Amino acid sequence: MTALPDPDYQAEFYTSVPAKRLIAWVIDSILIFTLSAGAVLLTAFTGLLVWPLLYLAVGFAYRTVTIANGSATWGMRFAGIELRDSAGQRLDSGMAALHTAGYSLSLGFPVLQVISIILMLTSPRGQGLTDHFLGTVMLNRRV
């Protein structure tokens, strides 16, 4: 039993969430790339030597901090969605780090990312693989 809205009786919480997740992902990816490129400039281009690690670290920090401080990244906020835990509460810093770790792991293994996308498109609450493991859900932001 969860405190989350029922997708059958309160479908408005889940309407268009997969499309909004895609929009948020694009915006967040652009922001992370820009922040990483700025870090390369600040390191006098030595950051290029470790670009994949730099990009991963900046992305992990960005996602964890923004989710912990509002239960949504800036891209998610722009798209009008937010993450909630199984009790319907905003994610704290520990859950934000776990959610980001799950997301990062799924990016590292394309088959996991494909499974996650399929789950987002077919499950009643539109949950990805990490969401299923953590009991989190993406909802349209309450006005």
mmCIF file of N, CA and C in Angstrom:
data_model
loop_
_atom_site.group_PDB
_atom_site.id
_atom_site.type_symbol
_atom_site.label_atom_id
_atom_site.label_comp_id
_atom_site.label_asym_id
_atom_site.label_seq_id
_atom_site.Cartn_x
_atom_site.Cartn_y
_atom_site.Cartn_z
ATOM 1 N N MET A 1 0.848 -1.187 0.000
ATOM 2 C CA MET A 1 0.000 0.000 0.000
ATOM 3 C C MET A 1 0.888 1.243 0.000
ATOM 4 N N THR A 2 0.590 2.185 -0.866
ATOM 5 C CA THR A 2 1.360 3.416 -0.926
ATOM 6 C C THR A 2 0.424 4.606 -0.793
ATOM 7 N N ALA A 3 1.014 5.752 -0.564
ATOM 8 C CA ALA A 3 0.248 6.989 -0.467
ATOM 9 C C ALA A 3 0.220 7.722 -1.804
ATOM 10 N N LEU A 4 0.671 7.053 -2.857
ATOM 11 C CA LEU A 4 0.722 7.676 -4.177
ATOM 12 C C LEU A 4 -0.661 7.676 -4.825
ATOM 13 N N PRO A 5 -0.916 8.642 -5.708
ATOM 14 C CA PRO A 5 -2.203 8.668 -6.406
ATOM 15 C C PRO A 5 -2.410 7.397 -7.231
ATOM 16 N N ASP A 6 -3.631 6.915 -7.245
ATOM 17 C CA ASP A 6 -3.977 5.724 -8.015
ATOM 18 C C ASP A 6 -4.080 6.112 -9.494
ATOM 19 N N PRO A 7 -3.339 5.426 -10.371
ATOM 20 C CA PRO A 7 -3.379 5.796 -11.789
ATOM 21 C C PRO A 7 -4.731 5.567 -12.455
ATOM 22 N N ASP A 8 -5.577 4.714 -11.876
ATOM 23 C CA ASP A 8 -6.898 4.476 -12.448
ATOM 24 C C ASP A 8 -7.899 5.562 -12.068
ATOM 25 N N TYR A 9 -7.793 6.086 -10.845
ATOM 26 C CA TYR A 9 -8.762 7.056 -10.358
ATOM 27 C C TYR A 9 -8.249 8.491 -10.374
ATOM 28 N N GLN A 10 -6.941 8.653 -10.432
ATOM 29 C CA GLN A 10 -6.344 9.994 -10.447
ATOM 30 C C GLN A 10 -5.311 10.076 -11.580
ATOM 31 N N ALA A 11 -5.767 9.780 -12.763
ATOM 32 C CA ALA A 11 -4.873 9.708 -13.925
ATOM 33 C C ALA A 11 -4.205 11.046 -14.251
ATOM 34 N N GLU A 12 -4.782 12.145 -13.804
ATOM 35 C CA GLU A 12 -4.199 13.461 -14.109
ATOM 36 C C GLU A 12 -2.785 13.626 -13.533
ATOM 37 N N PHE A 13 -2.463 12.880 -12.483
ATOM 38 C CA PHE A 13 -1.113 12.947 -11.916
ATOM 39 C C PHE A 13 -0.076 12.325 -12.841
ATOM 40 N N TYR A 14 -0.507 11.448 -13.735
ATOM 41 C CA TYR A 14 0.412 10.696 -14.598
ATOM 42 C C TYR A 14 0.304 11.067 -16.075
ATOM 43 N N THR A 15 -0.601 11.957 -16.422
ATOM 44 C CA THR A 15 -0.828 12.333 -17.813
ATOM 45 C C THR A 15 0.420 12.958 -18.428
ATOM 46 N N SER A 16 0.871 12.409 -19.532
ATOM 47 C CA SER A 16 2.013 12.916 -20.318
ATOM 48 C C SER A 16 3.349 12.858 -19.589
ATOM 49 N N VAL A 17 3.443 12.145 -18.492
ATOM 50 C CA VAL A 17 4.695 12.096 -17.732
ATOM 51 C C VAL A 17 5.850 11.505 -18.547
ATOM 52 N N PRO A 18 5.678 10.420 -19.316
ATOM 53 C CA PRO A 18 6.819 9.923 -20.095
ATOM 54 C C PRO A 18 7.371 10.959 -21.074
ATOM 55 N N ALA A 19 6.502 11.692 -21.751
ATOM 56 C CA ALA A 19 6.968 12.734 -22.676
ATOM 57 C C ALA A 19 7.671 13.861 -21.915
ATOM 58 N N LYS A 20 7.140 14.213 -20.766
ATOM 59 C CA LYS A 20 7.757 15.261 -19.956
ATOM 60 C C LYS A 20 9.113 14.810 -19.415
ATOM 61 N N ARG A 21 9.242 13.515 -19.113
ATOM 62 C CA ARG A 21 10.542 12.987 -18.669
ATOM 63 C C ARG A 21 11.570 13.137 -19.778
ATOM 64 N N LEU A 22 11.168 12.909 -21.016
ATOM 65 C CA LEU A 22 12.080 13.062 -22.146
ATOM 66 C C LEU A 22 12.515 14.516 -22.295
ATOM 67 N N ILE A 23 11.578 15.432 -22.193
ATOM 68 C CA ILE A 23 11.907 16.860 -22.272
ATOM 69 C C ILE A 23 12.874 17.230 -21.153
ATOM 70 N N ALA A 24 12.590 16.773 -19.949
ATOM 71 C CA ALA A 24 13.456 17.064 -18.804
ATOM 72 C C ALA A 24 14.847 16.488 -19.021
ATOM 73 N N TRP A 25 14.927 15.271 -19.561
ATOM 74 C CA TRP A 25 16.211 14.625 -19.802
ATOM 75 C C TRP A 25 17.046 15.436 -20.792
ATOM 76 N N VAL A 26 16.422 15.931 -21.852
ATOM 77 C CA VAL A 26 17.146 16.732 -22.849
ATOM 78 C C VAL A 26 17.685 18.010 -22.200
ATOM 79 N N ILE A 27 16.843 18.699 -21.457
ATOM 80 C CA ILE A 27 17.263 19.940 -20.794
ATOM 81 C C ILE A 27 18.385 19.664 -19.806
ATOM 82 N N ASP A 28 18.228 18.632 -18.982
ATOM 83 C CA ASP A 28 19.257 18.298 -17.999
ATOM 84 C C ASP A 28 20.569 17.902 -18.675
ATOM 85 N N SER A 29 20.497 17.170 -19.774
ATOM 86 C CA SER A 29 21.706 16.765 -20.493
ATOM 87 C C SER A 29 22.453 17.984 -21.029
ATOM 88 N N ILE A 30 21.711 18.962 -21.546
ATOM 89 C CA ILE A 30 22.340 20.195 -22.033
ATOM 90 C C ILE A 30 22.996 20.943 -20.874
ATOM 91 N N LEU A 31 22.301 21.039 -19.743
ATOM 92 C CA LEU A 31 22.859 21.726 -18.574
ATOM 93 C C LEU A 31 24.112 21.020 -18.051
ATOM 94 N N ILE A 32 24.070 19.703 -17.978
ATOM 95 C CA ILE A 32 25.231 18.946 -17.488
ATOM 96 C C ILE A 32 26.411 19.099 -18.447
ATOM 97 N N PHE A 33 26.149 19.054 -19.748
ATOM 98 C CA PHE A 33 27.216 19.261 -20.728
ATOM 99 C C PHE A 33 27.828 20.651 -20.564
ATOM 100 N N THR A 34 26.986 21.663 -20.384
ATOM 101 C CA THR A 34 27.472 23.039 -20.221
ATOM 102 C C THR A 34 28.308 23.177 -18.947
ATOM 103 N N LEU A 35 27.828 22.602 -17.852
ATOM 104 C CA LEU A 35 28.593 22.652 -16.597
ATOM 105 C C LEU A 35 29.924 21.911 -16.732
ATOM 106 N N SER A 36 29.905 20.776 -17.416
ATOM 107 C CA SER A 36 31.132 20.002 -17.616
ATOM 108 C C SER A 36 32.113 20.755 -18.501
ATOM 109 N N ALA A 37 31.605 21.394 -19.547
ATOM 110 C CA ALA A 37 32.462 22.191 -20.430
ATOM 111 C C ALA A 37 33.066 23.362 -19.662
ATOM 112 N N GLY A 38 32.281 23.960 -18.772
ATOM 113 C CA GLY A 38 32.810 25.032 -17.924
ATOM 114 C C GLY A 38 33.910 24.527 -17.009
ATOM 115 N N ALA A 39 33.747 23.319 -16.491
ATOM 116 C CA ALA A 39 34.786 22.727 -15.648
ATOM 117 C C ALA A 39 36.060 22.485 -16.455
ATOM 118 N N VAL A 40 35.917 22.098 -17.713
ATOM 119 C CA VAL A 40 37.091 21.905 -18.575
ATOM 120 C C VAL A 40 37.830 23.224 -18.743
ATOM 121 N N LEU A 41 37.100 24.301 -18.948
ATOM 122 C CA LEU A 41 37.732 25.618 -19.069
ATOM 123 C C LEU A 41 38.443 26.021 -17.778
ATOM 124 N N LEU A 42 37.799 25.751 -16.647
ATOM 125 C CA LEU A 42 38.387 26.107 -15.352
ATOM 126 C C LEU A 42 39.641 25.294 -15.026
ATOM 127 N N THR A 43 39.762 24.132 -15.630
ATOM 128 C CA THR A 43 40.944 23.293 -15.394
ATOM 129 C C THR A 43 41.996 23.491 -16.480
ATOM 130 N N ALA A 44 41.873 24.564 -17.241
ATOM 131 C CA ALA A 44 42.812 24.871 -18.330
ATOM 132 C C ALA A 44 42.895 23.700 -19.307
ATOM 133 N N PHE A 45 41.740 23.117 -19.602
ATOM 134 C CA PHE A 45 41.567 22.038 -20.580
ATOM 135 C C PHE A 45 42.142 20.686 -20.152
ATOM 136 N N THR A 46 42.681 20.586 -18.943
ATOM 137 C CA THR A 46 43.147 19.270 -18.490
ATOM 138 C C THR A 46 41.971 18.349 -18.171
ATOM 139 N N GLY A 47 40.801 18.926 -17.950
ATOM 140 C CA GLY A 47 39.608 18.127 -17.720
ATOM 141 C C GLY A 47 39.233 17.270 -18.924
ATOM 142 N N LEU A 48 39.714 17.666 -20.105
ATOM 143 C CA LEU A 48 39.446 16.856 -21.295
ATOM 144 C C LEU A 48 40.083 15.474 -21.198
ATOM 145 N N LEU A 49 41.178 15.370 -20.431
ATOM 146 C CA LEU A 49 41.869 14.090 -20.279
ATOM 147 C C LEU A 49 41.008 13.059 -19.547
ATOM 148 N N VAL A 50 40.111 13.561 -18.731
ATOM 149 C CA VAL A 50 39.230 12.674 -17.962
ATOM 150 C C VAL A 50 37.764 13.019 -18.220
ATOM 151 N N TRP A 51 37.447 13.433 -19.448
ATOM 152 C CA TRP A 51 36.106 13.904 -19.797
ATOM 153 C C TRP A 51 34.986 12.962 -19.346
ATOM 154 N N PRO A 52 35.053 11.662 -19.628
ATOM 155 C CA PRO A 52 33.941 10.799 -19.208
ATOM 156 C C PRO A 52 33.723 10.810 -17.686
ATOM 157 N N LEU A 53 34.806 10.783 -16.924
ATOM 158 C CA LEU A 53 34.673 10.820 -15.457
ATOM 159 C C LEU A 53 34.164 12.175 -14.983
ATOM 160 N N LEU A 54 34.645 13.232 -15.620
ATOM 161 C CA LEU A 54 34.204 14.578 -15.268
ATOM 162 C C LEU A 54 32.710 14.732 -15.540
ATOM 163 N N TYR A 55 32.280 14.293 -16.709
ATOM 164 C CA TYR A 55 30.869 14.383 -17.085
ATOM 165 C C TYR A 55 30.007 13.565 -16.126
ATOM 166 N N LEU A 56 30.465 12.368 -15.782
ATOM 167 C CA LEU A 56 29.732 11.513 -14.848
ATOM 168 C C LEU A 56 29.635 12.161 -13.465
ATOM 169 N N ALA A 57 30.741 12.719 -12.982
ATOM 170 C CA ALA A 57 30.756 13.344 -11.658
ATOM 171 C C ALA A 57 29.876 14.593 -11.613
ATOM 172 N N VAL A 58 29.977 15.431 -12.637
ATOM 173 C CA VAL A 58 29.159 16.642 -12.684
ATOM 174 C C VAL A 58 27.684 16.262 -12.773
ATOM 175 N N GLY A 59 27.360 15.284 -13.613
ATOM 176 C CA GLY A 59 25.972 14.838 -13.746
ATOM 177 C C GLY A 59 25.429 14.258 -12.454
ATOM 178 N N PHE A 60 26.239 13.451 -11.788
ATOM 179 C CA PHE A 60 25.802 12.845 -10.524
ATOM 180 C C PHE A 60 25.544 13.933 -9.480
ATOM 181 N N ALA A 61 26.472 14.880 -9.368
ATOM 182 C CA ALA A 61 26.308 15.963 -8.397
ATOM 183 C C ALA A 61 25.088 16.823 -8.731
ATOM 184 N N TYR A 62 24.953 17.188 -9.992
ATOM 185 C CA TYR A 62 23.816 18.019 -10.429
ATOM 186 C C TYR A 62 22.488 17.347 -10.108
ATOM 187 N N ARG A 63 22.350 16.096 -10.501
ATOM 188 C CA ARG A 63 21.084 15.393 -10.289
ATOM 189 C C ARG A 63 20.798 15.200 -8.799
ATOM 190 N N THR A 64 21.805 14.784 -8.044
ATOM 191 C CA THR A 64 21.591 14.540 -6.615
ATOM 192 C C THR A 64 21.210 15.819 -5.884
ATOM 193 N N VAL A 65 21.945 16.884 -6.120
ATOM 194 C CA VAL A 65 21.687 18.153 -5.412
ATOM 195 C C VAL A 65 20.333 18.738 -5.799
ATOM 196 N N THR A 66 20.018 18.761 -7.083
ATOM 197 C CA THR A 66 18.746 19.369 -7.482
ATOM 198 C C THR A 66 17.543 18.523 -7.054
ATOM 199 N N ILE A 67 17.671 17.209 -7.108
ATOM 200 C CA ILE A 67 16.565 16.359 -6.650
ATOM 201 C C ILE A 67 16.395 16.475 -5.134
ATOM 202 N N ALA A 68 17.500 16.534 -4.398
ATOM 203 C CA ALA A 68 17.424 16.661 -2.938
ATOM 204 C C ALA A 68 16.831 18.006 -2.514
ATOM 205 N N ASN A 69 16.997 19.037 -3.340
ATOM 206 C CA ASN A 69 16.522 20.377 -2.980
ATOM 207 C C ASN A 69 15.174 20.757 -3.582
ATOM 208 N N GLY A 70 14.431 19.825 -4.081
ATOM 209 C CA GLY A 70 13.126 20.168 -4.624
ATOM 210 C C GLY A 70 12.445 18.980 -5.268
ATOM 211 N N SER A 71 13.046 17.820 -5.128
ATOM 212 C CA SER A 71 12.500 16.575 -5.659
ATOM 213 C C SER A 71 12.381 16.589 -7.178
ATOM 214 N N ALA A 72 13.193 17.444 -7.808
ATOM 215 C CA ALA A 72 13.201 17.527 -9.268
ATOM 216 C C ALA A 72 14.456 18.251 -9.725
ATOM 217 N N THR A 73 14.985 17.825 -10.861
ATOM 218 C CA THR A 73 16.086 18.571 -11.478
ATOM 219 C C THR A 73 15.501 19.823 -12.121
ATOM 220 N N TRP A 74 16.355 20.701 -12.624
ATOM 221 C CA TRP A 74 15.845 21.912 -13.279
ATOM 222 C C TRP A 74 15.046 21.552 -14.531
ATOM 223 N N GLY A 75 15.477 20.515 -15.234
ATOM 224 C CA GLY A 75 14.723 20.062 -16.399
ATOM 225 C C GLY A 75 13.345 19.547 -16.010
ATOM 226 N N MET A 76 13.282 18.799 -14.914
ATOM 227 C CA MET A 76 11.996 18.288 -14.428
ATOM 228 C C MET A 76 11.087 19.436 -14.006
ATOM 229 N N ARG A 77 11.654 20.429 -13.367
ATOM 230 C CA ARG A 77 10.851 21.586 -12.943
ATOM 231 C C ARG A 77 10.298 22.322 -14.155
ATOM 232 N N PHE A 78 11.133 22.486 -15.188
ATOM 233 C CA PHE A 78 10.680 23.123 -16.418
ATOM 234 C C PHE A 78 9.533 22.335 -17.043
ATOM 235 N N ALA A 79 9.645 21.015 -17.027
ATOM 236 C CA ALA A 79 8.623 20.145 -17.633
ATOM 237 C C ALA A 79 7.389 19.986 -16.750
ATOM 238 N N GLY A 80 7.459 20.440 -15.502
ATOM 239 C CA GLY A 80 6.297 20.370 -14.617
ATOM 240 C C GLY A 80 6.094 19.026 -13.949
ATOM 241 N N ILE A 81 7.196 18.311 -13.671
ATOM 242 C CA ILE A 81 7.099 17.009 -13.008
ATOM 243 C C ILE A 81 8.026 16.982 -11.801
ATOM 244 N N GLU A 82 7.762 16.039 -10.895
ATOM 245 C CA GLU A 82 8.611 15.881 -9.719
ATOM 246 C C GLU A 82 8.578 14.438 -9.241
ATOM 247 N N LEU A 83 9.627 14.051 -8.537
ATOM 248 C CA LEU A 83 9.733 12.702 -7.977
ATOM 249 C C LEU A 83 9.112 12.663 -6.591
ATOM 250 N N ARG A 84 8.455 11.561 -6.287
ATOM 251 C CA ARG A 84 7.910 11.325 -4.947
ATOM 252 C C ARG A 84 8.253 9.909 -4.524
ATOM 253 N N ASP A 85 8.420 9.701 -3.210
ATOM 254 C CA ASP A 85 8.686 8.346 -2.718
ATOM 255 C C ASP A 85 7.359 7.616 -2.511
ATOM 256 N N SER A 86 7.433 6.389 -2.024
ATOM 257 C CA SER A 86 6.220 5.575 -1.882
ATOM 258 C C SER A 86 5.236 6.144 -0.863
ATOM 259 N N ALA A 87 5.708 7.021 0.020
ATOM 260 C CA ALA A 87 4.823 7.670 0.988
ATOM 261 C C ALA A 87 4.251 8.978 0.438
ATOM 262 N N GLY A 88 4.611 9.311 -0.806
ATOM 263 C CA GLY A 88 4.122 10.540 -1.411
ATOM 264 C C GLY A 88 4.927 11.763 -1.034
ATOM 265 N N GLN A 89 6.061 11.557 -0.360
ATOM 266 C CA GLN A 89 6.896 12.663 0.090
ATOM 267 C C GLN A 89 7.985 12.989 -0.931
ATOM 268 N N ARG A 90 8.514 14.189 -0.837
ATOM 269 C CA ARG A 90 9.645 14.570 -1.680
ATOM 270 C C ARG A 90 10.864 13.750 -1.289
ATOM 271 N N LEU A 91 11.772 13.565 -2.230
ATOM 272 C CA LEU A 91 12.959 12.766 -1.957
ATOM 273 C C LEU A 91 13.957 13.554 -1.114
ATOM 274 N N ASP A 92 14.531 12.899 -0.109
ATOM 275 C CA ASP A 92 15.591 13.515 0.682
ATOM 276 C C ASP A 92 16.925 13.267 -0.021
ATOM 277 N N SER A 93 18.012 13.737 0.583
ATOM 278 C CA SER A 93 19.317 13.628 -0.083
ATOM 279 C C SER A 93 19.755 12.177 -0.271
ATOM 280 N N GLY A 94 19.443 11.297 0.674
ATOM 281 C CA GLY A 94 19.811 9.891 0.536
ATOM 282 C C GLY A 94 19.075 9.220 -0.611
ATOM 283 N N MET A 95 17.771 9.450 -0.689
ATOM 284 C CA MET A 95 16.988 8.879 -1.787
ATOM 285 C C MET A 95 17.365 9.516 -3.116
ATOM 286 N N ALA A 96 17.696 10.797 -3.102
ATOM 287 C CA ALA A 96 18.129 11.462 -4.334
ATOM 288 C C ALA A 96 19.417 10.831 -4.840
ATOM 289 N N ALA A 97 20.350 10.542 -3.932
ATOM 290 C CA ALA A 97 21.613 9.903 -4.324
ATOM 291 C C ALA A 97 21.360 8.488 -4.839
ATOM 292 N N LEU A 98 20.477 7.741 -4.184
ATOM 293 C CA LEU A 98 20.154 6.386 -4.641
ATOM 294 C C LEU A 98 19.482 6.407 -6.016
ATOM 295 N N HIS A 99 18.558 7.339 -6.211
ATOM 296 C CA HIS A 99 17.870 7.443 -7.498
ATOM 297 C C HIS A 99 18.873 7.807 -8.600
ATOM 298 N N THR A 100 19.768 8.735 -8.301
ATOM 299 C CA THR A 100 20.778 9.132 -9.275
ATOM 300 C C THR A 100 21.747 7.988 -9.560
ATOM 301 N N ALA A 101 22.104 7.224 -8.537
ATOM 302 C CA ALA A 101 22.984 6.066 -8.734
ATOM 303 C C ALA A 101 22.319 5.029 -9.634
ATOM 304 N N GLY A 102 21.042 4.775 -9.410
ATOM 305 C CA GLY A 102 20.301 3.838 -10.257
ATOM 306 C C GLY A 102 20.225 4.322 -11.690
ATOM 307 N N TYR A 103 19.983 5.603 -11.861
ATOM 308 C CA TYR A 103 19.942 6.197 -13.206
ATOM 309 C C TYR A 103 21.307 6.064 -13.884
ATOM 310 N N SER A 104 22.371 6.373 -13.151
ATOM 311 C CA SER A 104 23.731 6.286 -13.712
ATOM 312 C C SER A 104 24.078 4.848 -14.085
ATOM 313 N N LEU A 105 23.681 3.914 -13.251
ATOM 314 C CA LEU A 105 23.931 2.505 -13.545
ATOM 315 C C LEU A 105 23.200 2.072 -14.811
ATOM 316 N N SER A 106 21.967 2.516 -14.960
ATOM 317 C CA SER A 106 21.214 2.133 -16.159
ATOM 318 C C SER A 106 21.803 2.769 -17.413
ATOM 319 N N LEU A 107 22.424 3.928 -17.286
ATOM 320 C CA LEU A 107 23.100 4.521 -18.444
ATOM 321 C C LEU A 107 24.336 3.716 -18.836
ATOM 322 N N GLY A 108 24.960 3.103 -17.860
ATOM 323 C CA GLY A 108 26.159 2.310 -18.119
ATOM 324 C C GLY A 108 25.879 0.994 -18.825
ATOM 325 N N PHE A 109 24.654 0.518 -18.732
ATOM 326 C CA PHE A 109 24.257 -0.745 -19.359
ATOM 327 C C PHE A 109 23.031 -0.471 -20.232
ATOM 328 N N PRO A 110 23.227 -0.327 -21.530
ATOM 329 C CA PRO A 110 22.117 0.041 -22.415
ATOM 330 C C PRO A 110 20.888 -0.856 -22.294
ATOM 331 N N VAL A 111 21.071 -2.144 -22.029
ATOM 332 C CA VAL A 111 19.908 -3.025 -21.895
ATOM 333 C C VAL A 111 19.049 -2.593 -20.704
ATOM 334 N N LEU A 112 19.669 -2.126 -19.631
ATOM 335 C CA LEU A 112 18.907 -1.631 -18.482
ATOM 336 C C LEU A 112 18.145 -0.357 -18.840
ATOM 337 N N GLN A 113 18.772 0.490 -19.650
ATOM 338 C CA GLN A 113 18.108 1.723 -20.065
ATOM 339 C C GLN A 113 16.902 1.409 -20.944
ATOM 340 N N VAL A 114 17.043 0.449 -21.834
ATOM 341 C CA VAL A 114 15.922 0.050 -22.693
ATOM 342 C C VAL A 114 14.786 -0.527 -21.840
ATOM 343 N N ILE A 115 15.119 -1.374 -20.884
ATOM 344 C CA ILE A 115 14.104 -1.925 -19.977
ATOM 345 C C ILE A 115 13.406 -0.794 -19.223
ATOM 346 N N SER A 116 14.181 0.171 -18.764
ATOM 347 C CA SER A 116 13.621 1.292 -18.026
ATOM 348 C C SER A 116 12.647 2.097 -18.889
ATOM 349 N N ILE A 117 13.023 2.348 -20.134
ATOM 350 C CA ILE A 117 12.151 3.107 -21.037
ATOM 351 C C ILE A 117 10.865 2.334 -21.315
ATOM 352 N N ILE A 118 10.998 1.035 -21.544
ATOM 353 C CA ILE A 118 9.804 0.209 -21.781
ATOM 354 C C ILE A 118 8.875 0.253 -20.565
ATOM 355 N N LEU A 119 9.451 0.161 -19.373
ATOM 356 C CA LEU A 119 8.638 0.239 -18.159
ATOM 357 C C LEU A 119 7.943 1.590 -18.030
ATOM 358 N N MET A 120 8.651 2.675 -18.364
ATOM 359 C CA MET A 120 8.044 4.007 -18.287
ATOM 360 C C MET A 120 6.845 4.127 -19.223
ATOM 361 N N LEU A 121 6.954 3.490 -20.370
ATOM 362 C CA LEU A 121 5.890 3.591 -21.366
ATOM 363 C C LEU A 121 4.734 2.622 -21.132
ATOM 364 N N THR A 122 4.953 1.571 -20.347
ATOM 365 C CA THR A 122 3.918 0.541 -20.201
ATOM 366 C C THR A 122 3.367 0.360 -18.795
ATOM 367 N N SER A 123 4.084 0.767 -17.762
ATOM 368 C CA SER A 123 3.584 0.546 -16.403
ATOM 369 C C SER A 123 2.514 1.587 -16.051
ATOM 370 N N PRO A 124 1.588 1.240 -15.182
ATOM 371 C CA PRO A 124 0.478 2.147 -14.853
ATOM 372 C C PRO A 124 0.924 3.507 -14.313
ATOM 373 N N ARG A 125 2.005 3.520 -13.554
ATOM 374 C CA ARG A 125 2.494 4.772 -12.975
ATOM 375 C C ARG A 125 3.648 5.378 -13.781
ATOM 376 N N GLY A 126 4.022 4.751 -14.880
ATOM 377 C CA GLY A 126 5.099 5.274 -15.721
ATOM 378 C C GLY A 126 6.456 5.230 -15.044
ATOM 379 N N GLN A 127 6.664 4.252 -14.183
ATOM 380 C CA GLN A 127 7.916 4.145 -13.441
ATOM 381 C C GLN A 127 8.994 3.464 -14.274
ATOM 382 N N GLY A 128 10.216 3.983 -14.166
ATOM 383 C CA GLY A 128 11.364 3.345 -14.785
ATOM 384 C C GLY A 128 11.908 2.259 -13.874
ATOM 385 N N LEU A 129 12.979 1.632 -14.284
ATOM 386 C CA LEU A 129 13.576 0.530 -13.526
ATOM 387 C C LEU A 129 14.002 0.978 -12.128
ATOM 388 N N THR A 130 14.699 2.084 -12.041
ATOM 389 C CA THR A 130 15.124 2.601 -10.733
ATOM 390 C C THR A 130 13.919 2.935 -9.873
ATOM 391 N N ASP A 131 12.900 3.519 -10.480
ATOM 392 C CA ASP A 131 11.676 3.844 -9.725
ATOM 393 C C ASP A 131 11.037 2.594 -9.135
ATOM 394 N N HIS A 132 11.015 1.515 -9.907
ATOM 395 C CA HIS A 132 10.439 0.263 -9.410
ATOM 396 C C HIS A 132 11.218 -0.264 -8.211
ATOM 397 N N PHE A 133 12.534 -0.194 -8.270
ATOM 398 C CA PHE A 133 13.345 -0.685 -7.154
ATOM 399 C C PHE A 133 13.215 0.178 -5.904
ATOM 400 N N LEU A 134 13.148 1.496 -6.093
ATOM 401 C CA LEU A 134 13.102 2.408 -4.947
ATOM 402 C C LEU A 134 11.683 2.739 -4.480
ATOM 403 N N GLY A 135 10.695 2.408 -5.302
ATOM 404 C CA GLY A 135 9.318 2.756 -4.954
ATOM 405 C C GLY A 135 8.998 4.212 -5.238
ATOM 406 N N THR A 136 9.805 4.862 -6.068
ATOM 407 C CA THR A 136 9.563 6.261 -6.398
ATOM 408 C C THR A 136 8.686 6.351 -7.634
ATOM 409 N N VAL A 137 8.134 7.525 -7.857
ATOM 410 C CA VAL A 137 7.276 7.758 -9.007
ATOM 411 C C VAL A 137 7.419 9.211 -9.450
ATOM 412 N N MET A 138 7.296 9.427 -10.737
ATOM 413 C CA MET A 138 7.305 10.774 -11.301
ATOM 414 C C MET A 138 5.856 11.217 -11.483
ATOM 415 N N LEU A 139 5.525 12.364 -10.931
ATOM 416 C CA LEU A 139 4.162 12.899 -11.001
ATOM 417 C C LEU A 139 4.165 14.279 -11.628
ATOM 418 N N ASN A 140 3.030 14.652 -12.203
ATOM 419 C CA ASN A 140 2.867 16.039 -12.597
ATOM 420 C C ASN A 140 2.900 16.875 -11.321
ATOM 421 N N ARG A 141 3.641 17.963 -11.390
ATOM 422 C CA ARG A 141 3.799 18.814 -10.205
ATOM 423 C C ARG A 141 2.470 19.406 -9.772
ATOM 424 N N ARG A 142 2.245 19.362 -8.490
ATOM 425 C CA ARG A 142 1.014 19.941 -7.941
ATOM 426 C C ARG A 142 1.093 21.457 -8.017
ATOM 427 N N VAL A 143 0.013 22.054 -8.409
ATOM 428 C CA VAL A 143 -0.008 23.513 -8.590
ATOM 429 C C VAL A 143 -0.270 24.215 -7.290
#
